[in-house]
mmCIF file of C-alpha atoms in Angstrom:
data_model
loop_
_atom_site.group_PDB
_atom_site.id
_atom_site.type_symbol
_atom_site.label_atom_id
_atom_site.label_comp_id
_atom_site.label_asym_id
_atom_site.label_seq_id
_atom_site.Cartn_x
_atom_site.Cartn_y
_atom_site.Cartn_z
ATOM 1 C CA UNK A 1 92.576 78.729 120.380
ATOM 2 C CA UNK A 2 92.290 80.727 117.940
ATOM 3 C CA UNK A 3 94.427 80.028 114.566
ATOM 4 C CA UNK A 4 98.101 81.021 114.390
ATOM 5 C CA UNK A 5 99.213 81.900 111.143
ATOM 6 C CA UNK A 6 102.220 82.512 109.588
ATOM 7 C CA UNK A 7 103.354 84.996 106.910
ATOM 8 C CA UNK A 8 105.961 85.551 105.017
ATOM 9 C CA UNK A 9 107.548 85.943 101.510
ATOM 10 C CA UNK A 10 107.904 82.683 99.471
ATOM 11 C CA UNK A 11 110.307 80.379 101.301
ATOM 12 C CA UNK A 12 110.830 81.927 104.314
ATOM 13 C CA UNK A 13 110.456 78.301 106.033
ATOM 14 C CA UNK A 14 106.223 79.639 106.769
ATOM 15 C CA UNK A 15 106.014 75.894 106.001
ATOM 16 C CA UNK A 16 108.658 74.233 107.512
ATOM 17 C CA UNK A 17 108.400 76.281 110.753
ATOM 18 C CA UNK A 18 104.873 75.876 110.845
ATOM 19 C CA UNK A 19 103.881 72.057 110.731
ATOM 20 C CA UNK A 20 106.443 72.153 113.601
ATOM 21 C CA UNK A 21 104.335 74.788 115.845
ATOM 22 C CA UNK A 22 101.892 72.022 115.051
ATOM 23 C CA UNK A 23 103.746 69.418 115.979
ATOM 24 C CA UNK A 24 104.730 70.822 118.794
ATOM 25 C CA UNK A 25 100.998 71.806 119.606
ATOM 26 C CA UNK A 26 98.896 69.087 119.470
ATOM 27 C CA UNK A 27 97.304 71.256 116.734
ATOM 28 C CA UNK A 28 96.445 70.594 113.066
ATOM 29 C CA UNK A 29 98.402 72.264 110.292
ATOM 30 C CA UNK A 30 97.605 73.770 107.205
ATOM 31 C CA UNK A 31 99.510 75.949 103.614
ATOM 32 C CA UNK A 32 96.605 78.088 102.488
ATOM 33 C CA UNK A 33 97.779 76.838 98.603
ATOM 34 C CA UNK A 34 97.256 73.692 99.760
ATOM 35 C CA UNK A 35 94.231 74.011 101.375
ATOM 36 C CA UNK A 36 93.410 75.585 97.375
ATOM 37 C CA UNK A 37 94.213 72.883 95.619
ATOM 38 C CA UNK A 38 92.203 70.034 97.329
ATOM 39 C CA UNK A 39 89.399 72.134 97.454
ATOM 40 C CA UNK A 40 89.279 73.095 93.844
ATOM 41 C CA UNK A 41 91.209 70.098 92.371
ATOM 42 C CA UNK A 42 93.547 72.150 90.806
ATOM 43 C CA UNK A 43 97.273 72.979 91.396
ATOM 44 C CA UNK A 44 97.549 76.930 91.997
ATOM 45 C CA UNK A 45 100.120 77.137 88.576
ATOM 46 C CA UNK A 46 96.939 75.874 86.266
ATOM 47 C CA UNK A 47 94.727 78.227 88.010
ATOM 48 C CA UNK A 48 96.767 81.064 87.498
ATOM 49 C CA UNK A 49 97.947 79.894 83.824
ATOM 50 C CA UNK A 50 93.701 79.174 83.463
ATOM 51 C CA UNK A 51 91.642 82.223 84.864
ATOM 52 C CA UNK A 52 94.540 84.852 85.713
ATOM 53 C CA UNK A 53 96.158 86.157 89.247
ATOM 54 C CA UNK A 54 92.647 87.981 89.278
ATOM 55 C CA UNK A 55 90.873 85.415 89.509
ATOM 56 C CA UNK A 56 93.277 82.978 91.781
ATOM 57 C CA UNK A 57 93.331 86.064 94.211
ATOM 58 C CA UNK A 58 89.076 86.087 95.132
ATOM 59 C CA UNK A 59 89.733 82.630 95.073
ATOM 60 C CA UNK A 60 92.281 82.961 97.869
ATOM 61 C CA UNK A 61 90.701 85.509 100.004
ATOM 62 C CA UNK A 62 87.883 83.305 99.878
ATOM 63 C CA UNK A 63 89.599 80.443 100.848
ATOM 64 C CA UNK A 64 91.636 82.432 103.740
ATOM 65 C CA UNK A 65 88.040 83.116 104.890
ATOM 66 C CA UNK A 66 87.184 79.472 105.494
ATOM 67 C CA UNK A 67 90.582 78.250 106.645
ATOM 68 C CA UNK A 68 91.057 81.263 109.360
ATOM 69 C CA UNK A 69 88.761 80.757 110.940
ATOM 70 C CA UNK A 70 89.400 77.110 112.041
ATOM 71 C CA UNK A 71 90.630 77.132 115.848
ATOM 72 C CA UNK A 72 93.394 75.253 117.108
ATOM 73 C CA UNK A 73 95.499 74.820 113.850
ATOM 74 C CA UNK A 74 98.651 76.390 113.026
ATOM 75 C CA UNK A 75 98.196 78.627 109.053
ATOM 76 C CA UNK A 76 100.853 78.681 106.452
ATOM 77 C CA UNK A 77 99.395 81.953 104.394
ATOM 78 C CA UNK A 78 100.586 82.675 100.972
ATOM 79 C CA UNK A 79 103.703 84.761 100.451
ATOM 80 C CA UNK A 80 101.508 87.092 98.515
ATOM 81 C CA UNK A 81 98.309 86.858 100.516
ATOM 82 C CA UNK A 82 98.742 89.512 102.759
ATOM 83 C CA UNK A 83 99.073 91.843 99.861
ATOM 84 C CA UNK A 84 95.906 91.591 98.432
ATOM 85 C CA UNK A 85 91.761 92.822 99.698
ATOM 86 C CA UNK A 86 91.942 93.093 103.168
ATOM 87 C CA UNK A 87 93.688 90.201 104.243
ATOM 88 C CA UNK A 88 96.027 91.079 105.775
ATOM 89 C CA UNK A 89 93.464 93.494 108.616
ATOM 90 C CA UNK A 90 90.975 90.138 108.523
ATOM 91 C CA UNK A 91 94.082 88.107 109.625
ATOM 92 C CA UNK A 92 94.575 90.180 112.723
ATOM 93 C CA UNK A 93 91.362 90.129 113.242
ATOM 94 C CA UNK A 94 90.762 85.915 114.240
ATOM 95 C CA UNK A 95 94.373 84.616 114.089
ATOM 96 C CA UNK A 96 97.336 85.325 115.920
ATOM 97 C CA UNK A 97 99.581 86.165 113.182
ATOM 98 C CA UNK A 98 103.381 86.044 113.254
ATOM 99 C CA UNK A 99 105.673 87.731 109.905
ATOM 100 C CA UNK A 100 108.600 85.508 109.486
ATOM 101 C CA UNK A 101 111.067 87.891 108.379
ATOM 102 C CA UNK A 102 114.137 86.848 106.356
ATOM 103 C CA UNK A 103 117.182 88.923 104.900
ATOM 104 C CA UNK A 104 117.116 88.303 100.808
ATOM 105 C CA UNK A 105 120.089 86.517 101.189
ATOM 106 C CA UNK A 106 118.366 84.002 103.608
ATOM 107 C CA UNK A 107 115.872 84.052 100.548
ATOM 108 C CA UNK A 108 117.474 83.133 98.178
ATOM 109 C CA UNK A 109 119.314 80.268 100.136
ATOM 110 C CA UNK A 110 116.094 78.681 101.092
ATOM 111 C CA UNK A 111 115.236 78.323 97.460
ATOM 112 C CA UNK A 112 118.362 77.548 96.002
ATOM 113 C CA UNK A 113 117.401 74.000 98.434
ATOM 114 C CA UNK A 114 113.295 74.500 97.567
ATOM 115 C CA UNK A 115 112.512 71.398 95.920
ATOM 116 C CA UNK A 116 109.421 73.664 94.703
ATOM 117 C CA UNK A 117 108.997 75.027 92.139
ATOM 118 C CA UNK A 118 107.852 78.175 91.767
ATOM 119 C CA UNK A 119 106.814 79.837 87.924
ATOM 120 C CA UNK A 120 108.225 83.334 89.037
ATOM 121 C CA UNK A 121 110.991 82.055 89.165
ATOM 122 C CA UNK A 122 111.676 80.146 86.410
ATOM 123 C CA UNK A 123 114.258 81.081 83.760
ATOM 124 C CA UNK A 124 115.697 83.928 86.043
ATOM 125 C CA UNK A 125 119.241 84.280 86.277
ATOM 126 C CA UNK A 126 120.841 84.029 89.883
ATOM 127 C CA UNK A 127 121.037 88.367 89.480
ATOM 128 C CA UNK A 128 117.674 88.620 88.004
ATOM 129 C CA UNK A 129 116.474 86.403 90.332
ATOM 130 C CA UNK A 130 118.706 89.031 93.313
ATOM 131 C CA UNK A 131 116.053 92.063 91.962
ATOM 132 C CA UNK A 132 113.402 90.070 91.193
ATOM 133 C CA UNK A 133 113.289 88.987 95.421
ATOM 134 C CA UNK A 134 114.760 91.919 96.327
ATOM 135 C CA UNK A 135 111.880 94.327 94.599
ATOM 136 C CA UNK A 136 109.002 91.962 95.332
ATOM 137 C CA UNK A 137 110.121 91.793 99.336
ATOM 138 C CA UNK A 138 109.994 95.334 100.031
ATOM 139 C CA UNK A 139 107.108 95.425 97.906
ATOM 140 C CA UNK A 140 105.055 93.351 100.495
ATOM 141 C CA UNK A 141 106.992 94.431 103.550
ATOM 142 C CA UNK A 142 104.694 96.613 104.835
ATOM 143 C CA UNK A 143 101.847 94.015 104.388
ATOM 144 C CA UNK A 144 103.722 91.433 106.344
ATOM 145 C CA UNK A 145 104.807 94.304 109.060
ATOM 146 C CA UNK A 146 101.299 94.598 110.386
ATOM 147 C CA UNK A 147 101.416 91.289 111.506
ATOM 148 C CA UNK A 148 100.881 91.316 115.696
ATOM 149 C CA UNK A 149 104.730 89.312 115.746
ATOM 150 C CA UNK A 150 107.624 89.419 114.171
ATOM 151 C CA UNK A 151 110.641 87.457 114.222
ATOM 152 C CA UNK A 152 113.560 86.804 112.637
ATOM 153 C CA UNK A 153 114.145 84.021 110.213
ATOM 154 C CA UNK A 154 118.438 82.829 109.386
ATOM 155 C CA UNK A 155 118.803 80.247 107.129
ATOM 156 C CA UNK A 156 117.038 76.602 108.924
ATOM 157 C CA UNK A 157 119.492 74.718 107.562
ATOM 158 C CA UNK A 158 118.989 72.330 110.404
ATOM 159 C CA UNK A 159 115.973 70.930 112.360
ATOM 160 C CA UNK A 160 117.915 71.599 115.041
ATOM 161 C CA UNK A 161 117.086 75.867 113.879
ATOM 162 C CA UNK A 162 113.701 75.159 112.884
ATOM 163 C CA UNK A 163 112.493 74.655 116.295
ATOM 164 C CA UNK A 164 114.498 77.269 117.963
ATOM 165 C CA UNK A 165 112.544 79.020 116.130
ATOM 166 C CA UNK A 166 109.537 77.138 117.229
ATOM 167 C CA UNK A 167 110.064 76.740 120.467
ATOM 168 C CA UNK A 168 110.687 80.832 120.776
ATOM 169 C CA UNK A 169 106.945 81.464 118.191
ATOM 170 C CA UNK A 170 105.924 79.583 120.663
ATOM 171 C CA UNK A 171 107.179 81.177 123.798
ATOM 172 C CA UNK A 172 106.273 83.939 123.302
ATOM 173 C CA UNK A 173 102.325 83.350 121.830
ATOM 174 C CA UNK A 174 102.548 81.576 125.441
ATOM 175 C CA UNK A 175 103.152 85.278 127.368
ATOM 176 C CA UNK A 176 100.557 86.737 125.086
ATOM 177 C CA UNK A 177 98.121 85.042 126.338
ATOM 178 C CA UNK A 178 99.076 85.123 129.943
#
Protein backbone atom coordinates (compact mmCIF):
# COMPACT_ATOMS: atom_id res chain seq x y z
CA UNK A 1 0.00 0.00 0.00
CA UNK A 2 1.22 3.51 -0.79
CA UNK A 3 1.98 5.74 2.13
CA UNK A 4 -0.70 8.13 3.35
CA UNK A 5 0.58 11.67 3.93
CA UNK A 6 -1.28 14.29 5.91
CA UNK A 7 -0.53 17.91 5.06
CA UNK A 8 -1.83 21.16 6.47
CA UNK A 9 -1.01 24.09 8.69
CA UNK A 10 0.54 23.65 12.13
CA UNK A 11 -1.80 22.45 14.84
CA UNK A 12 -4.59 21.23 12.53
CA UNK A 13 -4.26 17.71 13.97
CA UNK A 14 -1.94 15.95 11.51
CA UNK A 15 -0.11 14.03 14.23
CA UNK A 16 -3.20 13.21 16.29
CA UNK A 17 -5.27 12.12 13.29
CA UNK A 18 -2.30 10.38 11.67
CA UNK A 19 -1.70 8.25 14.75
CA UNK A 20 -5.39 7.31 14.85
CA UNK A 21 -5.39 6.30 11.16
CA UNK A 22 -2.20 4.26 11.57
CA UNK A 23 -3.57 2.51 14.66
CA UNK A 24 -6.84 1.64 12.92
CA UNK A 25 -5.05 0.35 9.81
CA UNK A 26 -2.39 -1.51 11.80
CA UNK A 27 0.48 0.36 10.11
CA UNK A 28 3.31 2.60 11.30
CA UNK A 29 3.06 6.32 11.92
CA UNK A 30 5.86 8.79 11.20
CA UNK A 31 5.97 12.49 11.97
CA UNK A 32 8.45 14.08 9.54
CA UNK A 33 9.72 16.59 12.12
CA UNK A 34 10.39 13.80 14.63
CA UNK A 35 12.00 11.71 11.89
CA UNK A 36 14.41 14.56 11.09
CA UNK A 37 15.23 15.07 14.76
CA UNK A 38 15.99 11.37 15.21
CA UNK A 39 18.13 11.15 12.07
CA UNK A 40 20.19 14.25 12.90
CA UNK A 41 20.12 13.89 16.71
CA UNK A 42 19.06 17.49 17.20
CA UNK A 43 15.87 19.49 17.60
CA UNK A 44 14.40 21.42 14.69
CA UNK A 45 14.52 24.81 16.48
CA UNK A 46 18.25 24.18 16.98
CA UNK A 47 18.70 23.39 13.27
CA UNK A 48 16.93 26.66 12.39
CA UNK A 49 19.05 28.63 14.85
CA UNK A 50 22.40 27.02 14.00
CA UNK A 51 22.07 26.43 10.26
CA UNK A 52 19.17 28.63 9.12
CA UNK A 53 15.90 27.90 7.36
CA UNK A 54 17.45 27.13 3.96
CA UNK A 55 19.60 24.35 5.44
CA UNK A 56 16.61 22.99 7.34
CA UNK A 57 14.40 22.97 4.23
CA UNK A 58 17.10 21.06 2.33
CA UNK A 59 17.33 18.46 5.13
CA UNK A 60 13.55 18.30 5.27
CA UNK A 61 13.33 17.62 1.54
CA UNK A 62 15.89 14.82 1.71
CA UNK A 63 14.21 13.20 4.70
CA UNK A 64 10.79 13.58 3.04
CA UNK A 65 12.07 11.68 0.00
CA UNK A 66 13.34 8.96 2.31
CA UNK A 67 10.29 8.60 4.57
CA UNK A 68 7.58 8.99 1.92
CA UNK A 69 8.98 6.01 0.03
CA UNK A 70 8.13 3.69 2.92
CA UNK A 71 5.09 1.52 2.30
CA UNK A 72 2.30 0.95 4.76
CA UNK A 73 2.82 4.11 6.79
CA UNK A 74 0.98 7.27 7.68
CA UNK A 75 3.24 10.31 7.44
CA UNK A 76 2.54 13.68 9.02
CA UNK A 77 4.38 16.37 7.03
CA UNK A 78 5.52 19.58 8.66
CA UNK A 79 3.29 22.59 8.08
CA UNK A 80 5.76 24.17 5.67
CA UNK A 81 6.92 20.98 3.94
CA UNK A 82 4.52 21.14 0.96
CA UNK A 83 5.48 24.77 0.27
CA UNK A 84 9.11 24.25 -0.68
CA UNK A 85 10.87 22.78 -3.70
CA UNK A 86 8.65 20.28 -5.54
CA UNK A 87 7.63 18.61 -2.26
CA UNK A 88 3.87 18.61 -2.85
CA UNK A 89 4.16 17.28 -6.39
CA UNK A 90 6.57 14.63 -5.14
CA UNK A 91 4.20 13.61 -2.34
CA UNK A 92 1.33 13.28 -4.79
CA UNK A 93 3.46 10.97 -6.95
CA UNK A 94 4.34 8.53 -4.14
CA UNK A 95 1.56 8.90 -1.57
CA UNK A 96 -2.13 9.34 -0.97
CA UNK A 97 -2.14 12.96 0.20
CA UNK A 98 -4.79 14.39 2.48
CA UNK A 99 -5.04 18.10 3.31
CA UNK A 100 -6.47 18.63 6.78
CA UNK A 101 -8.09 21.99 6.18
CA UNK A 102 -8.99 24.08 9.21
CA UNK A 103 -10.20 27.62 9.70
CA UNK A 104 -8.05 30.20 11.44
CA UNK A 105 -10.39 29.98 14.45
CA UNK A 106 -9.92 26.20 14.66
CA UNK A 107 -6.14 26.55 14.37
CA UNK A 108 -6.10 29.18 17.12
CA UNK A 109 -8.21 26.94 19.37
CA UNK A 110 -5.81 24.04 18.77
CA UNK A 111 -2.80 26.28 19.43
CA UNK A 112 -4.35 27.36 22.74
CA UNK A 113 -4.55 23.75 23.95
CA UNK A 114 -1.32 22.55 22.32
CA UNK A 115 1.50 21.68 24.66
CA UNK A 116 4.20 21.99 22.01
CA UNK A 117 6.43 25.04 21.80
CA UNK A 118 6.29 26.90 18.52
CA UNK A 119 9.18 29.34 18.24
CA UNK A 120 7.60 31.25 15.34
CA UNK A 121 4.66 32.12 17.57
CA UNK A 122 6.37 32.99 20.87
CA UNK A 123 5.79 36.48 22.20
CA UNK A 124 2.90 37.30 19.88
CA UNK A 125 -0.22 38.97 21.27
CA UNK A 126 -3.56 37.32 20.42
CA UNK A 127 -4.11 39.89 17.63
CA UNK A 128 -0.59 39.38 16.23
CA UNK A 129 -1.06 35.62 16.39
CA UNK A 130 -4.35 35.80 14.46
CA UNK A 131 -2.77 38.04 11.81
CA UNK A 132 0.29 35.79 11.49
CA UNK A 133 -1.76 32.60 11.15
CA UNK A 134 -4.19 34.21 8.70
CA UNK A 135 -1.42 35.51 6.45
CA UNK A 136 0.72 32.40 6.56
CA UNK A 137 -2.25 30.09 5.97
CA UNK A 138 -3.30 32.16 2.95
CA UNK A 139 0.22 31.90 1.51
CA UNK A 140 0.45 28.14 2.10
CA UNK A 141 -3.04 27.07 1.13
CA UNK A 142 -2.37 26.92 -2.64
CA UNK A 143 0.24 24.23 -1.94
CA UNK A 144 -2.01 22.30 0.46
CA UNK A 145 -4.88 22.42 -2.03
CA UNK A 146 -2.81 20.28 -4.43
CA UNK A 147 -3.46 17.27 -2.16
CA UNK A 148 -5.50 14.44 -3.65
CA UNK A 149 -8.06 14.62 -0.83
CA UNK A 150 -9.28 17.48 1.35
CA UNK A 151 -10.88 16.94 4.74
CA UNK A 152 -12.38 19.77 6.76
CA UNK A 153 -11.24 19.87 10.38
CA UNK A 154 -13.37 21.25 13.16
CA UNK A 155 -11.86 21.60 16.64
CA UNK A 156 -10.55 18.14 17.63
CA UNK A 157 -11.24 18.51 21.32
CA UNK A 158 -12.34 14.92 21.99
CA UNK A 159 -11.27 11.42 21.04
CA UNK A 160 -14.65 10.95 19.37
CA UNK A 161 -14.00 13.85 17.00
CA UNK A 162 -10.56 12.44 16.14
CA UNK A 163 -12.13 9.01 15.53
CA UNK A 164 -14.83 10.43 13.26
CA UNK A 165 -12.29 12.33 11.15
CA UNK A 166 -9.84 9.41 10.96
CA UNK A 167 -12.67 6.98 10.05
CA UNK A 168 -13.84 9.37 7.34
CA UNK A 169 -10.34 9.61 5.84
CA UNK A 170 -9.96 5.82 5.87
CA UNK A 171 -13.35 5.48 4.18
CA UNK A 172 -12.43 7.99 1.46
CA UNK A 173 -9.13 6.22 0.80
CA UNK A 174 -10.78 2.79 0.72
CA UNK A 175 -13.34 4.00 -1.85
CA UNK A 176 -10.52 5.30 -4.02
CA UNK A 177 -8.81 1.88 -3.97
CA UNK A 178 -11.93 0.09 -5.16
